[in-house]
Structures are given as C-alpha cells and as structure tokens.
Coordinates of C-alpha atoms (C1' of nucleotides) in Angstrom, one line a residue:
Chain A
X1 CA 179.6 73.9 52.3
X2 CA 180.3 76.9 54.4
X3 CA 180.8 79.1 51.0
X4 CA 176.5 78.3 50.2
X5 CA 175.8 78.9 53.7
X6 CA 177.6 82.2 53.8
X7 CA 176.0 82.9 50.2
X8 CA 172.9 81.9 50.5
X9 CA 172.5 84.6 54.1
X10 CA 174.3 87.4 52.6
X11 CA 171.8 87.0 49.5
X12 CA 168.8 87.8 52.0
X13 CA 169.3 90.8 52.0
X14 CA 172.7 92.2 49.2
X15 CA 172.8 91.5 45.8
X16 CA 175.5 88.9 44.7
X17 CA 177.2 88.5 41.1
X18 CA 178.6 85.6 39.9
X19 CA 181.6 87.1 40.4
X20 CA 181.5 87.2 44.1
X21 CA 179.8 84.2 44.8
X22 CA 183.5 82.7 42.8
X23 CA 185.1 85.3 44.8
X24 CA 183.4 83.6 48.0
X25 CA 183.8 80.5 46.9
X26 CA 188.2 80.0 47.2
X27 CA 187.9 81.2 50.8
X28 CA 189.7 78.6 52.8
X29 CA 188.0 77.5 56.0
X30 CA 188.6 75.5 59.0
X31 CA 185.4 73.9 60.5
X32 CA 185.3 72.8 64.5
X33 CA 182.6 71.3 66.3
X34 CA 181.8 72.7 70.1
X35 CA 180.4 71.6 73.2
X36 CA 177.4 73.0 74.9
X37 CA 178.4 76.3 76.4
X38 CA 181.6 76.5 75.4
X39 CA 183.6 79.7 74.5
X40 CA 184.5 79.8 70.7
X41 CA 186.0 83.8 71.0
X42 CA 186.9 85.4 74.4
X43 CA 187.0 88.6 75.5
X44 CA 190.3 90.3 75.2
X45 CA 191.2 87.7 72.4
X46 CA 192.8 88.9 69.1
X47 CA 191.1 86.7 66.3
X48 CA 192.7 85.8 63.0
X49 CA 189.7 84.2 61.2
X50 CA 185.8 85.1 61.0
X51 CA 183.6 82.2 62.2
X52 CA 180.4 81.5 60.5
X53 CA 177.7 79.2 62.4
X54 CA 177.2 76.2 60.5
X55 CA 175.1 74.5 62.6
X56 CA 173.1 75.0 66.3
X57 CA 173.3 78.3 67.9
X58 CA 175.5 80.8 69.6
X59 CA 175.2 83.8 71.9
X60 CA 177.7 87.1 72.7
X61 CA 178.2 88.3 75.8
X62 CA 179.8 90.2 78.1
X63 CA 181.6 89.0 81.1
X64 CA 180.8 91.4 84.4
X65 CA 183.1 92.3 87.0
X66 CA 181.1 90.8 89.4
X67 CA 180.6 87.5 87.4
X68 CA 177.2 88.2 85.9
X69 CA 176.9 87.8 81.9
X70 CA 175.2 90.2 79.8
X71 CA 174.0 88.4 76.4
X72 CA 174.1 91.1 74.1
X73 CA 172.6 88.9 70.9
X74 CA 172.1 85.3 69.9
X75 CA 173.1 84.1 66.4
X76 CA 172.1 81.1 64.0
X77 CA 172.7 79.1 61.1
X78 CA 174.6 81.1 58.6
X79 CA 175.5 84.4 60.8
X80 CA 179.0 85.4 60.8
X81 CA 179.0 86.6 64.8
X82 CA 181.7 88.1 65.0
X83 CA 182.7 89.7 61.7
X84 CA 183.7 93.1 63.6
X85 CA 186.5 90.9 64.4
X86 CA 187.9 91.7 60.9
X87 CA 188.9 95.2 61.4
X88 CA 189.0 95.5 65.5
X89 CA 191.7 94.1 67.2
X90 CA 190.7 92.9 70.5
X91 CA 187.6 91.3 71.3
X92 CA 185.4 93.4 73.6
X93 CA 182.6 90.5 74.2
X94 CA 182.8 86.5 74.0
X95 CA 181.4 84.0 71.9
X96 CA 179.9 80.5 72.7
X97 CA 178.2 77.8 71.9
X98 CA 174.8 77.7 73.3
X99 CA 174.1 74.0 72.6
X100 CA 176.5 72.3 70.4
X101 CA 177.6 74.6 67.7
X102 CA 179.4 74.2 63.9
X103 CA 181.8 76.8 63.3
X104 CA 183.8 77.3 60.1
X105 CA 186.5 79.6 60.2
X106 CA 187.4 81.7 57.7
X107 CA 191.0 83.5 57.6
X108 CA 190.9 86.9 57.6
X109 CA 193.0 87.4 55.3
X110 CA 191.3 84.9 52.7
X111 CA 188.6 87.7 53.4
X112 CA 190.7 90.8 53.4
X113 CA 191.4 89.7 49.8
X114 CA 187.9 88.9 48.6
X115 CA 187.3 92.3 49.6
X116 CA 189.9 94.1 47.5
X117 CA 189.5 91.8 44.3
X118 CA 185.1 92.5 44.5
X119 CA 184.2 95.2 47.2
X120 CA 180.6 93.9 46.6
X121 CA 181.6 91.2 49.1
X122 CA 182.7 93.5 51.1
X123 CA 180.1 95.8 51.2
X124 CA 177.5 92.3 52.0
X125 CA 179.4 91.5 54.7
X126 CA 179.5 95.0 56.1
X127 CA 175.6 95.1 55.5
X128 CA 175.4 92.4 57.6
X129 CA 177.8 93.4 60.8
X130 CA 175.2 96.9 60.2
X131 CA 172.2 94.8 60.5
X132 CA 174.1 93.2 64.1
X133 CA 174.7 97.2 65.1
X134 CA 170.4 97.7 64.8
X135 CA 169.9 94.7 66.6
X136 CA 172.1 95.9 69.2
X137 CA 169.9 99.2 69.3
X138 CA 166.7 97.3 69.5
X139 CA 168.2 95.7 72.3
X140 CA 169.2 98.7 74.0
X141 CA 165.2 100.1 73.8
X142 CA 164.3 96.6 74.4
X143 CA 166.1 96.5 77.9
X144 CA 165.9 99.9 78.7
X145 CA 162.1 101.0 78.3
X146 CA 160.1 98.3 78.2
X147 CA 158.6 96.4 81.1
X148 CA 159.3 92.7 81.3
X149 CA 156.3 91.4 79.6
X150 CA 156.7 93.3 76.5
X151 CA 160.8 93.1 76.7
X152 CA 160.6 89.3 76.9
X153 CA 157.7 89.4 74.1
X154 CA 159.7 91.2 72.1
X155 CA 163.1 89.2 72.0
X156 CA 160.7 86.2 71.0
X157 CA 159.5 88.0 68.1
X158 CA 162.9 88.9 67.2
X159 CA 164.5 85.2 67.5
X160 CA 161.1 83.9 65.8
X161 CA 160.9 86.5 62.7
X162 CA 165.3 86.0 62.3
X163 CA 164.5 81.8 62.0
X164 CA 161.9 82.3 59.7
X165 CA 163.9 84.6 57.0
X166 CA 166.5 82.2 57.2
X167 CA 163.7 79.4 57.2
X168 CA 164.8 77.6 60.2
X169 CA 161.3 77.3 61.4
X170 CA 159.3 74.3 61.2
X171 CA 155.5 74.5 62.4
X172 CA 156.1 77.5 64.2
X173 CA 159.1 75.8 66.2
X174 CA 162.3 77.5 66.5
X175 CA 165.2 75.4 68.7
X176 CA 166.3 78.1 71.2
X177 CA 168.4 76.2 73.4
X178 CA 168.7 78.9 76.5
X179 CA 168.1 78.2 80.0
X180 CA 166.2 80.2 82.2
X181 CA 168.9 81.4 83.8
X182 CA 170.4 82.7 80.1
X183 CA 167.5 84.0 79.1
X184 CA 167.8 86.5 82.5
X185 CA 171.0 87.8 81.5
X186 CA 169.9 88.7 78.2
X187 CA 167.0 90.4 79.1
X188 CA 167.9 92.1 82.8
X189 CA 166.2 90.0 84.6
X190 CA 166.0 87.9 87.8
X191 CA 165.3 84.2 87.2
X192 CA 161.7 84.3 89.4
X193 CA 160.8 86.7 87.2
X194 CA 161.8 85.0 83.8
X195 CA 160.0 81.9 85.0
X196 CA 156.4 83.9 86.2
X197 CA 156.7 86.0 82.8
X198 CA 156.8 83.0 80.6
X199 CA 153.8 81.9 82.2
X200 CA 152.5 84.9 81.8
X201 CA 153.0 84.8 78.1
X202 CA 152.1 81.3 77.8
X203 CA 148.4 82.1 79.4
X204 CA 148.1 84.7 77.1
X205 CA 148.4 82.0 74.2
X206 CA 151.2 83.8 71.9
X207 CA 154.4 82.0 72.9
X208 CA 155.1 78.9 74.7
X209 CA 159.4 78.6 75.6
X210 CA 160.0 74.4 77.0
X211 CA 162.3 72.3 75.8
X212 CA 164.5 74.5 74.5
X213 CA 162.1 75.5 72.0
X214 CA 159.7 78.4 71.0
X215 CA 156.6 77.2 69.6
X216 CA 154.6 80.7 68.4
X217 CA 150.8 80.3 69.2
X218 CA 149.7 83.6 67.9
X219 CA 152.3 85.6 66.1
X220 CA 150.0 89.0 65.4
X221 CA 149.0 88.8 69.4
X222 CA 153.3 88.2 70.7
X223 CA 154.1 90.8 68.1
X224 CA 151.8 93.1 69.5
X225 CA 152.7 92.1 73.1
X226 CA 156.2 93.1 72.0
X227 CA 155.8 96.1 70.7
X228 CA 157.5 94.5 67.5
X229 CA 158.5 96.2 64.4
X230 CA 161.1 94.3 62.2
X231 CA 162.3 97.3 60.3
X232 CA 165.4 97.3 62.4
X233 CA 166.4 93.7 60.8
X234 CA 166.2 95.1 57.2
X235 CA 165.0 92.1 55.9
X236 CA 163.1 92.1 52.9
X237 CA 159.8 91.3 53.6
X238 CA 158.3 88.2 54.4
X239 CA 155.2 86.8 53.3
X240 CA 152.7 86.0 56.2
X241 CA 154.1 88.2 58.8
Chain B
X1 CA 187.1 121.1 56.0
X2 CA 185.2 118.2 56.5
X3 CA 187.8 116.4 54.4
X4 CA 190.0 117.4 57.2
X5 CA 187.7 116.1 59.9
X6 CA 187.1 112.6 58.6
X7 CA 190.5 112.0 57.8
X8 CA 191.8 113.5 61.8
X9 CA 189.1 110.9 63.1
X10 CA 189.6 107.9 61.2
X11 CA 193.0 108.6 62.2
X12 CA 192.6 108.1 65.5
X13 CA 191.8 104.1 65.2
X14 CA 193.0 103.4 61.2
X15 CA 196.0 103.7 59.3
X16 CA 195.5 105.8 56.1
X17 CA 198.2 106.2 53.2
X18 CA 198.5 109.8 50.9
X19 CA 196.5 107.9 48.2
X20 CA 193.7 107.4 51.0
X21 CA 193.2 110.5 52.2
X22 CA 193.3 112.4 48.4
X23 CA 190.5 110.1 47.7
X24 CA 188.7 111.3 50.6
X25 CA 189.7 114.9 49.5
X26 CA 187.8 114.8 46.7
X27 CA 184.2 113.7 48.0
X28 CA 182.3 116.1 47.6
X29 CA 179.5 117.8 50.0
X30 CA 176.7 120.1 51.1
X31 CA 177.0 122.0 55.0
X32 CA 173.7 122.5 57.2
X33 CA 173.6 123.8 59.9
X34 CA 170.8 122.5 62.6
X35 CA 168.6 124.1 65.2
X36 CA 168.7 123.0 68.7
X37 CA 166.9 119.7 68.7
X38 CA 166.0 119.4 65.4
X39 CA 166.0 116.1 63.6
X40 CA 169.1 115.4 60.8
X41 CA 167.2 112.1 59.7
X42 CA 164.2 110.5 60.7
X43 CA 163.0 106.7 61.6
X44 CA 162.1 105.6 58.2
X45 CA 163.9 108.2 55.8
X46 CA 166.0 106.6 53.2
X47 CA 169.2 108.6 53.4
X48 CA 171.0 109.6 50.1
X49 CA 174.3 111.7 52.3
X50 CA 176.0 110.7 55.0
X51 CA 176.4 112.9 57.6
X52 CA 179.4 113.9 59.0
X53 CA 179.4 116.1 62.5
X54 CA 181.4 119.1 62.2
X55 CA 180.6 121.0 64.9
X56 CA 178.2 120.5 68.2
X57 CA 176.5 117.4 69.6
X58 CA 174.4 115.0 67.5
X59 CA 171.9 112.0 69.6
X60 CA 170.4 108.5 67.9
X61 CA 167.5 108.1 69.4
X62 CA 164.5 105.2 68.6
X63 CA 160.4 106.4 69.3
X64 CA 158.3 104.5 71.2
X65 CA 154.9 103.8 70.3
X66 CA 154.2 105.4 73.6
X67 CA 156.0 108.7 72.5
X68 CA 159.2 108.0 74.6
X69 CA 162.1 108.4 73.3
X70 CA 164.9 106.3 73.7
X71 CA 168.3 107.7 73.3
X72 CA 170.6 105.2 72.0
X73 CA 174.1 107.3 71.6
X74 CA 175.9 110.2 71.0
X75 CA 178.2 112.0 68.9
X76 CA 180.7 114.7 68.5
X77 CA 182.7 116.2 66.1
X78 CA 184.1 114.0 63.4
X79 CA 181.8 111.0 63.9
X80 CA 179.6 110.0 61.2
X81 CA 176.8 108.9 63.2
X82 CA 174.7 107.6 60.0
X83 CA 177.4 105.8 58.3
X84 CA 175.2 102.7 59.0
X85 CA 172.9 103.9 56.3
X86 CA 175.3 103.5 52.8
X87 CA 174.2 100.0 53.0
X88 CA 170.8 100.0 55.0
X89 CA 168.2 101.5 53.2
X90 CA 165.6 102.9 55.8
X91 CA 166.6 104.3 59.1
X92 CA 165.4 102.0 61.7
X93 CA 165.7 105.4 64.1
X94 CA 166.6 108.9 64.0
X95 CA 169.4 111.7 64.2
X96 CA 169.0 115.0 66.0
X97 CA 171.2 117.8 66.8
X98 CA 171.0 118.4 70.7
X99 CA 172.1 121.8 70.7
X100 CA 173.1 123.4 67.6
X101 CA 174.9 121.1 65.1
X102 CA 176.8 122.0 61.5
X103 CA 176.5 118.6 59.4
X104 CA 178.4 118.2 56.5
X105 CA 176.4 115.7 53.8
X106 CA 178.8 113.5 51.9
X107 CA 176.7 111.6 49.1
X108 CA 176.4 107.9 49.5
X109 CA 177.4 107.4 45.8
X110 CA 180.8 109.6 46.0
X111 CA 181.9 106.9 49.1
X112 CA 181.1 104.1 47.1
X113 CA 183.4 105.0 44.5
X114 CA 186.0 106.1 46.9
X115 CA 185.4 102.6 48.4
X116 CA 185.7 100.8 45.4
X117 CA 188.7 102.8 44.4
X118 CA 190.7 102.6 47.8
X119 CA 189.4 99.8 50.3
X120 CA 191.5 100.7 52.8
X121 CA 189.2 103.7 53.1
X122 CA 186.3 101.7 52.9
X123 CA 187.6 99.8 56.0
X124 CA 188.1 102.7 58.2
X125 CA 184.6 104.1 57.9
X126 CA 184.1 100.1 58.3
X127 CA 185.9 100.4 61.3
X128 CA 184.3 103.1 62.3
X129 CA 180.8 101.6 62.3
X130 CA 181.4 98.7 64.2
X131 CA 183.3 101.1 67.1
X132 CA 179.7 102.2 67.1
X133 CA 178.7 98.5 67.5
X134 CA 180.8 98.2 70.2
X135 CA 179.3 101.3 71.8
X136 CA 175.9 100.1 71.6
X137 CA 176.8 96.7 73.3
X138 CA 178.1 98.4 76.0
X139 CA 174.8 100.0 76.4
X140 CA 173.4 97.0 76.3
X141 CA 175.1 96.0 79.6
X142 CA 175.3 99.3 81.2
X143 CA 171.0 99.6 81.3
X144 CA 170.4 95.9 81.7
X145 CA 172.8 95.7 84.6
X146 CA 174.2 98.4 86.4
X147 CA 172.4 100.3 88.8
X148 CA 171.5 103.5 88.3
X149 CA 174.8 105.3 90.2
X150 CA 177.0 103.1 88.0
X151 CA 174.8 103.5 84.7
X152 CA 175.1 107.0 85.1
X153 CA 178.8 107.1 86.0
X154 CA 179.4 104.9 82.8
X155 CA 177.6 106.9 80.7
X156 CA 179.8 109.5 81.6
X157 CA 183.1 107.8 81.7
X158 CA 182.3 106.7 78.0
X159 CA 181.6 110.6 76.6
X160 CA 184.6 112.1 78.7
X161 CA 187.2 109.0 77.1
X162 CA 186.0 109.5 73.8
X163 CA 185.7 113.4 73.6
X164 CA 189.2 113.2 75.5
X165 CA 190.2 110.8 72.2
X166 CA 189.2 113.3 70.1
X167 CA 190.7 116.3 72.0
X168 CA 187.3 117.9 72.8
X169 CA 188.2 118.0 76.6
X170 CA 189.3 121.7 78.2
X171 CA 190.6 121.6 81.9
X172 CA 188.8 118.1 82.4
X173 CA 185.3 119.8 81.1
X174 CA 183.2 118.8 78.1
X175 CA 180.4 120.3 76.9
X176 CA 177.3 117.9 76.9
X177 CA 174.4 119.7 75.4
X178 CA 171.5 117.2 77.4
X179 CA 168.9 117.8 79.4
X180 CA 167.7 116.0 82.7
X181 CA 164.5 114.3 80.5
X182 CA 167.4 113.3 78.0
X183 CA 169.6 111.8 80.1
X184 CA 166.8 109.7 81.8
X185 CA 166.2 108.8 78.0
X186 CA 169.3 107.8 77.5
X187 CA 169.6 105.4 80.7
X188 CA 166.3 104.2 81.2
X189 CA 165.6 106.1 84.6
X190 CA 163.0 108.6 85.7
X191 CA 163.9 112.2 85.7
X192 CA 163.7 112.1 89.5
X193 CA 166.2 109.8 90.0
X194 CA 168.3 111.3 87.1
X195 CA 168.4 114.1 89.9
X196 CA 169.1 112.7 92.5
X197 CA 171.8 110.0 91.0
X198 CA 173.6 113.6 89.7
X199 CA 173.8 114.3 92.8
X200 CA 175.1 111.6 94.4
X201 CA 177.9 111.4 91.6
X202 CA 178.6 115.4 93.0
X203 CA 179.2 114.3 96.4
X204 CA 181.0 111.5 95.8
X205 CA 183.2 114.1 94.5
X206 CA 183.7 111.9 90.8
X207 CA 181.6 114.7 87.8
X208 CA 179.5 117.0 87.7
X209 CA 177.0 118.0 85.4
X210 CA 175.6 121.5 84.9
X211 CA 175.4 123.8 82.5
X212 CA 175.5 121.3 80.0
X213 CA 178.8 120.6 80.7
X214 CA 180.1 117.3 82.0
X215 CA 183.1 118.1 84.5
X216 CA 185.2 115.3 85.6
X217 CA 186.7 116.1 89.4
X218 CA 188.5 112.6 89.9
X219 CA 188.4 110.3 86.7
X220 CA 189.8 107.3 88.7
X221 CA 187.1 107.7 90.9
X222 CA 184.6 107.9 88.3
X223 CA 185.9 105.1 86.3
X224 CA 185.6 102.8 89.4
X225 CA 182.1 103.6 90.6
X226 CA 181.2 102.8 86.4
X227 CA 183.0 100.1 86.1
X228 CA 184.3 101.7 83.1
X229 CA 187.0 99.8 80.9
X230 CA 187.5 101.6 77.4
X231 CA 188.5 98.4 75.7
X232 CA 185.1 98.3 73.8
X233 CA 186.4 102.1 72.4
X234 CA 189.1 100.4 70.4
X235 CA 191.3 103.9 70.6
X236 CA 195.0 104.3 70.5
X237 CA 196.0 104.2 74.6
X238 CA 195.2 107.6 76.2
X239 CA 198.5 108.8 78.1
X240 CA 197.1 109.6 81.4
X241 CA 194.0 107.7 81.3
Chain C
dC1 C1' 157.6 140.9 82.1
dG2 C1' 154.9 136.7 81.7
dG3 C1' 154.7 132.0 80.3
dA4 C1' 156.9 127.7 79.3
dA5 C1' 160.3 124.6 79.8
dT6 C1' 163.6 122.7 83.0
dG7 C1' 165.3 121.4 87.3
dT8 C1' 164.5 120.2 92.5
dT9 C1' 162.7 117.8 96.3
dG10 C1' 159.6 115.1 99.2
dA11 C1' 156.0 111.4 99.8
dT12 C1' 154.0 107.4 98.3
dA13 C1' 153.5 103.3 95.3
dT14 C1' 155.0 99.3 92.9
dG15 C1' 157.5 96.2 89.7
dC16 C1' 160.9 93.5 90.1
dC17 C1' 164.7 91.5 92.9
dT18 C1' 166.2 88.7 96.6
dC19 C1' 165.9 84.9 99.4
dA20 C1' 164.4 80.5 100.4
dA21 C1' 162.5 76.1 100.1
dC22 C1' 161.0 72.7 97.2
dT23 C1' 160.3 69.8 92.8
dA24 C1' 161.8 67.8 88.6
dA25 C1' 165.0 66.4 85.4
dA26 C1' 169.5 65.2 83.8
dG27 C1' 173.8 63.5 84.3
dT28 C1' 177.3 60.2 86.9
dG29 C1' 179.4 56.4 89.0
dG30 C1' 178.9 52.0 91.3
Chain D
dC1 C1' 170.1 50.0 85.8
dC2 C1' 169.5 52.2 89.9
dA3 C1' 170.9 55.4 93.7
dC4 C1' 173.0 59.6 94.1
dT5 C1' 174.3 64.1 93.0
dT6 C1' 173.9 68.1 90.4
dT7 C1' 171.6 71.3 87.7
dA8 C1' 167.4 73.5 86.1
dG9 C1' 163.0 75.0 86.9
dT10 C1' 158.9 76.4 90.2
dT11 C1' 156.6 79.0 93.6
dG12 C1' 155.8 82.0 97.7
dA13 C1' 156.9 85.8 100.9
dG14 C1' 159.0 90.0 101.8
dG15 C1' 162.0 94.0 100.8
dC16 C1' 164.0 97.6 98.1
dA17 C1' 165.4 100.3 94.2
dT18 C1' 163.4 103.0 91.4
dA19 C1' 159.0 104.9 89.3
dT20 C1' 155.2 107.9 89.9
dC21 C1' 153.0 111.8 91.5
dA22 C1' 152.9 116.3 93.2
dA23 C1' 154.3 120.9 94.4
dC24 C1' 157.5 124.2 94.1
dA25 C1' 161.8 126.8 92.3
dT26 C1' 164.4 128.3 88.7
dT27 C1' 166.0 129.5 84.3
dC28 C1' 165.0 130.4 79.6
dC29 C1' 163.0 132.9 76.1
dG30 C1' 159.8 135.5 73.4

DNA sequence: CGGAATGTTGATATGCCTCAACTAAAGTGG
DNA sequence: CCACTTTAGTTGAGGCATATCAACATTCCG
C-alpha cells in the first residue's frame, strides 16, 4: 500500500488525474522495518531510492563536528523525507527512525520515469520537497528570533497542525516520540531548559509533551504562544483551526 | 540575456543537452530593475513570474509580528530565488533587492510548458530549488548551534564559495550589499555584537567586511573558525578551495 | 549644510547554558 | 521476577555569552 499512502499525501495539497495515480501505481518498492533511532540515510551517502514513511516517525539531522545533532525537521506517515535525494547526489543531512519506523523504498529510477511519462507527478512531488524548503525557513525564524517559550510553542503547533492535515490526531493526541534531549537539538536548546519550558507551557494549559505524546489543551492559546501562522505549510485549509 | 544566465547557472550543478537549453531560449520575459531595498515579492503575494537575478544582490526574508525581520538567504546573479513559487501559490515570505537589483520575470506558465516539453529542464530548476533546501538547513544549524564568531564566519564562508562558484569573486573580494542591522537579521545576533564579532573575524586575520564588500584574507582560516564544509552546496569541486 | 541613517564602543542586565546531584523509569542478566 | 545498571527526566545554583541600553562618531543623502 505505499502507492495510496504516497497518493493520498500528495493529494493534500496537488491535483492528481487518473492517469498519475496509474502512473504512481507501477512504482516498485522495497519496504524495511527500523529500530528506534536508527539511521535509514547518512550523511555523505549516495541514495538510489526515495523512502516514503509508512509507519511511526522520523527526524533529519545534521551531525556536528563536535558530536552535537542538529534536527533540522521531523517527518510522518506518508512524507517522502528525503526526496531531494532524487536529483542531489550526496546526502548533506541523515535520516532516522525516531521510534520504530516503516519505510518503503521507491527506486529512483521507477520515479525518474513516472516523471517523464506524466510531469504532473512530478510537479506533486516537487510541491512537496518545496513545502519541506518553507518548513526549513520557518525553522530558521523559529530558532533564530524567538525566545524559547514561543520557539518551543511554535514547533508544537507545527508538529500538531502537520498530524491533523494528514489526520493522525486522535483527541488532540499526536505520538511524538522525542526525548528531551532530541527535542534540545531541534530547537537550540540545553536540556534544563527544555525540561523548565515544558513546564512552563504545561502551566499555561496549551500543551502538555509526556509519554512521547502531545496532547493540545488549548490550540488558539499554544498557537498564539507560538507566534503560529500555517501559511508556510501550504496546506489547504482546515476546518476548526 | 537572461536566457544566457539561467542556462550558465544550471550549468554549474546539471547537465543540459542543445534541445534543453533552446527550450529555455525561447521563454519569454519582462526586465525590472529595483531600488535599493525595495521588495520583488511580498509575504502573501501570489506570484505569476519567476524571478531570475540578473544583476546585484537579492535577500528572503520572513516579518515578525514584532516588525523584525528575519533574513533567511541570499542571492546573486543567476539564482532564481522564487522558483519555489511555480508550485506554491502564496509566498509564505518576501524578496527584496538589497542594493540595486535587475530582475528578469520569466512567466510561470512558459516554464511549465518548457517542463512538460523537456524534463530534464524541469529537473535542473528542481535541482536548483532543493540546493536552496540545503542552504536553508544549513542555516538551521549554523543559528541554532554555532556561536556567534563561528555563525558569522559561516555565513561568510557560504556567500564567498558560492559567489566563487559562480565567478563573482575579484582578488578574493565580493561585494555584499548588507548592512550591520541586516546581518544581525540574518544571524540572529544584536547589532552590537554584529560589531564586535566583525571585528574579531578582522583580527583573527580570516575577512573583512566593509564597504559592503566581504574580503576573504585567509579562506582556510575562515573555513576552520566556521566550520564550513560546502557539501550541502552540491557544486562541481572548486580547484583551489 | 543639516538631518537621518549607519556604525562604534562601553556599561549593565539577563536569558539561557553549564554543572551537578538526585529521582524515576526502563532495560538486562542472573 | 528481582537486583542491577543504564538511560531519561527533574531541579537548583551559579556563570557567561549575548542582549539591551546609551552616548557618541561617522557617513550618507537630500
């Protein structure tokens, strides 16, 4: 089933004939379970296939001379990470598995063919690796100017508003299965400080992070805490939000 | 001659038949030229042209609610800084020439045909999008966790590499059209410290930076203190670098 | 030539990091 | 299944990198 997976995200936001969903369709595919944490693309790696996220969760980075990781963005059911794979050589970040992880596999040259036959594909899956490039952006502001109460605020929002396009949210839950630790190298900051600003957010009753789940109290007040505007994710809109 | 331009840059990272680039030859296009700090495109504009940098210095930058900007790259001649918007249909942030800029406007609907006519054109301004991708990771980890001396030295290892990719670089000197408040924009430091890490970078003998013009003194040096690594760049090896 | 924008420098404040010690939970082998 | 080890989370105290504020110098520009 990777084909309606991959189908059924593209069509959230691009416009799919029959044609292309058949197109999609003969792909070939290899699917591979991982273990928590482990590495599905490293840096410096040449890739030969696309991976698409099946199932559980996974998170790019950026491995530091000094040892430290950088998370750059965390991905979920349906998300094809690293698709910039398909037309740059060498991987410049990693990929893992945050908890156990899905992945199918898709050739890229299975793909490279898709595109010629029905650039409409194409042009879906390059919307998509675009919509990555403005969450990138947002993540530069997001790190860069906004103190951690807000920056933390903010990456919830995004995580939260992402699920619930792709409907993976269930009474306001989302399964975000990041440590503390994790959660400091995507946002900049020391693990003290993670810990004190969750609590922070948690007595302000928007968001609540345990168990490797975010459970969204108040979604107008975290959004607001945030400074969070979704236009970046160029997702039609959603009702409710 | 912005036919010219595009196909010298795409050049630089894609291969590109005769067939390609006469297809690229006949898109069509209007030429603007910009004031100093004037904005190309705006947060929330739905762009009908891409714009392709033909001569000067063009900055992405996002607006805070706050009124701060924050800068999130920049571009030279050749780049098409807005490619991102032929498939995203508001601007999620804006363009603005730094000092002057001449912009040619390609339409949106003359690529598409080009695209649907020759792919392989269709993945080099691919390609050239998710170098930008790559770009903006890299900023991701250069604000979130360098300090400031190495954030700035980066910044500036990253401009000199690429200008020096595109041959924009004159006796080891490029012109960067940014002010003090613009680089502190740009790295998420206070104008104060912008100062004095500028000057720290001049004593350690590495750049400088005045007149608007970014002058490397020992590029090893500089390279070191930023940790830089132009994987994430994707160019054809630089002899000499 | 005068006013505004930009750059420079010092003094002080503070948000967040570092360090450290401790608790709780989870995984492992006997 | 329990003791034991390891990993993850919690909390406090203190220090430091960088922000903020302020006053002044300089360049730009009409």
């Amino acid at each position: 089933m990777p084909h309606s997976i991959l189908v059924k995200n593209l069509r959230e936001h691009s416009k799919l004939t029959d044609e292309d969903v058949a197109g999609i369709t003969r792909l070939s595919y290899v699917v591979r379970q991982f273990e928590p944490n482990e590495d599905i693309i490293r840096q410096g790696d040449t890739p030969t296939a696309a991976a698409l996220v099946m199932s559980g969760a996974v998170g790019r980075y950026h491995l530091l001379s000094s040892g430290r990781r950088q998370y750059l963005s965390f991905h979920m059911v349906g998300d094809m990470p690293d698709a910039q794979g398909l037309f740059i050589d060498q991987m410049d970040h990693s990929l893992c598995a945050l908890d156990g992880a899905v992945i199918a596999f898709i050739p890229h040259p299975d793909l490279i063919k898709v595109f010629k036959l029905r650039p409409p594909v194409s042009f879906a899956i390059w919307r998509e690796t675009l919509i990555d490039a403005s969450i990138f952006r947002e993540a530069i502001t997001n790190n860069s100017a906004r103190p951690v109460l807000a920056r933390m605020a903010h990456l919830f929002a995004e995580i939260f508003y992402r699920a619930r396009a792709s409907k993976l949210v269930r009474h306001d839950r989302v399964p975000l299965p990041l440590s503390l630790v994790q959660l400091g190298e995507a946002l900049g900051m020391a693990i003290a400080t993670v810990n004190r600003t969750l609590l922070e957010l948690r007595e302000g009753g928007s968001v609540e992070f345990a168990d490797k789940t975010l459970t969204v109290k108040n979604w107008e007040n975290l959004a607001k805490t945030g400074e969070f505007d979704p236009l970046y994710l160029h997702v039609k809109k959603i009702p409710l939000l």
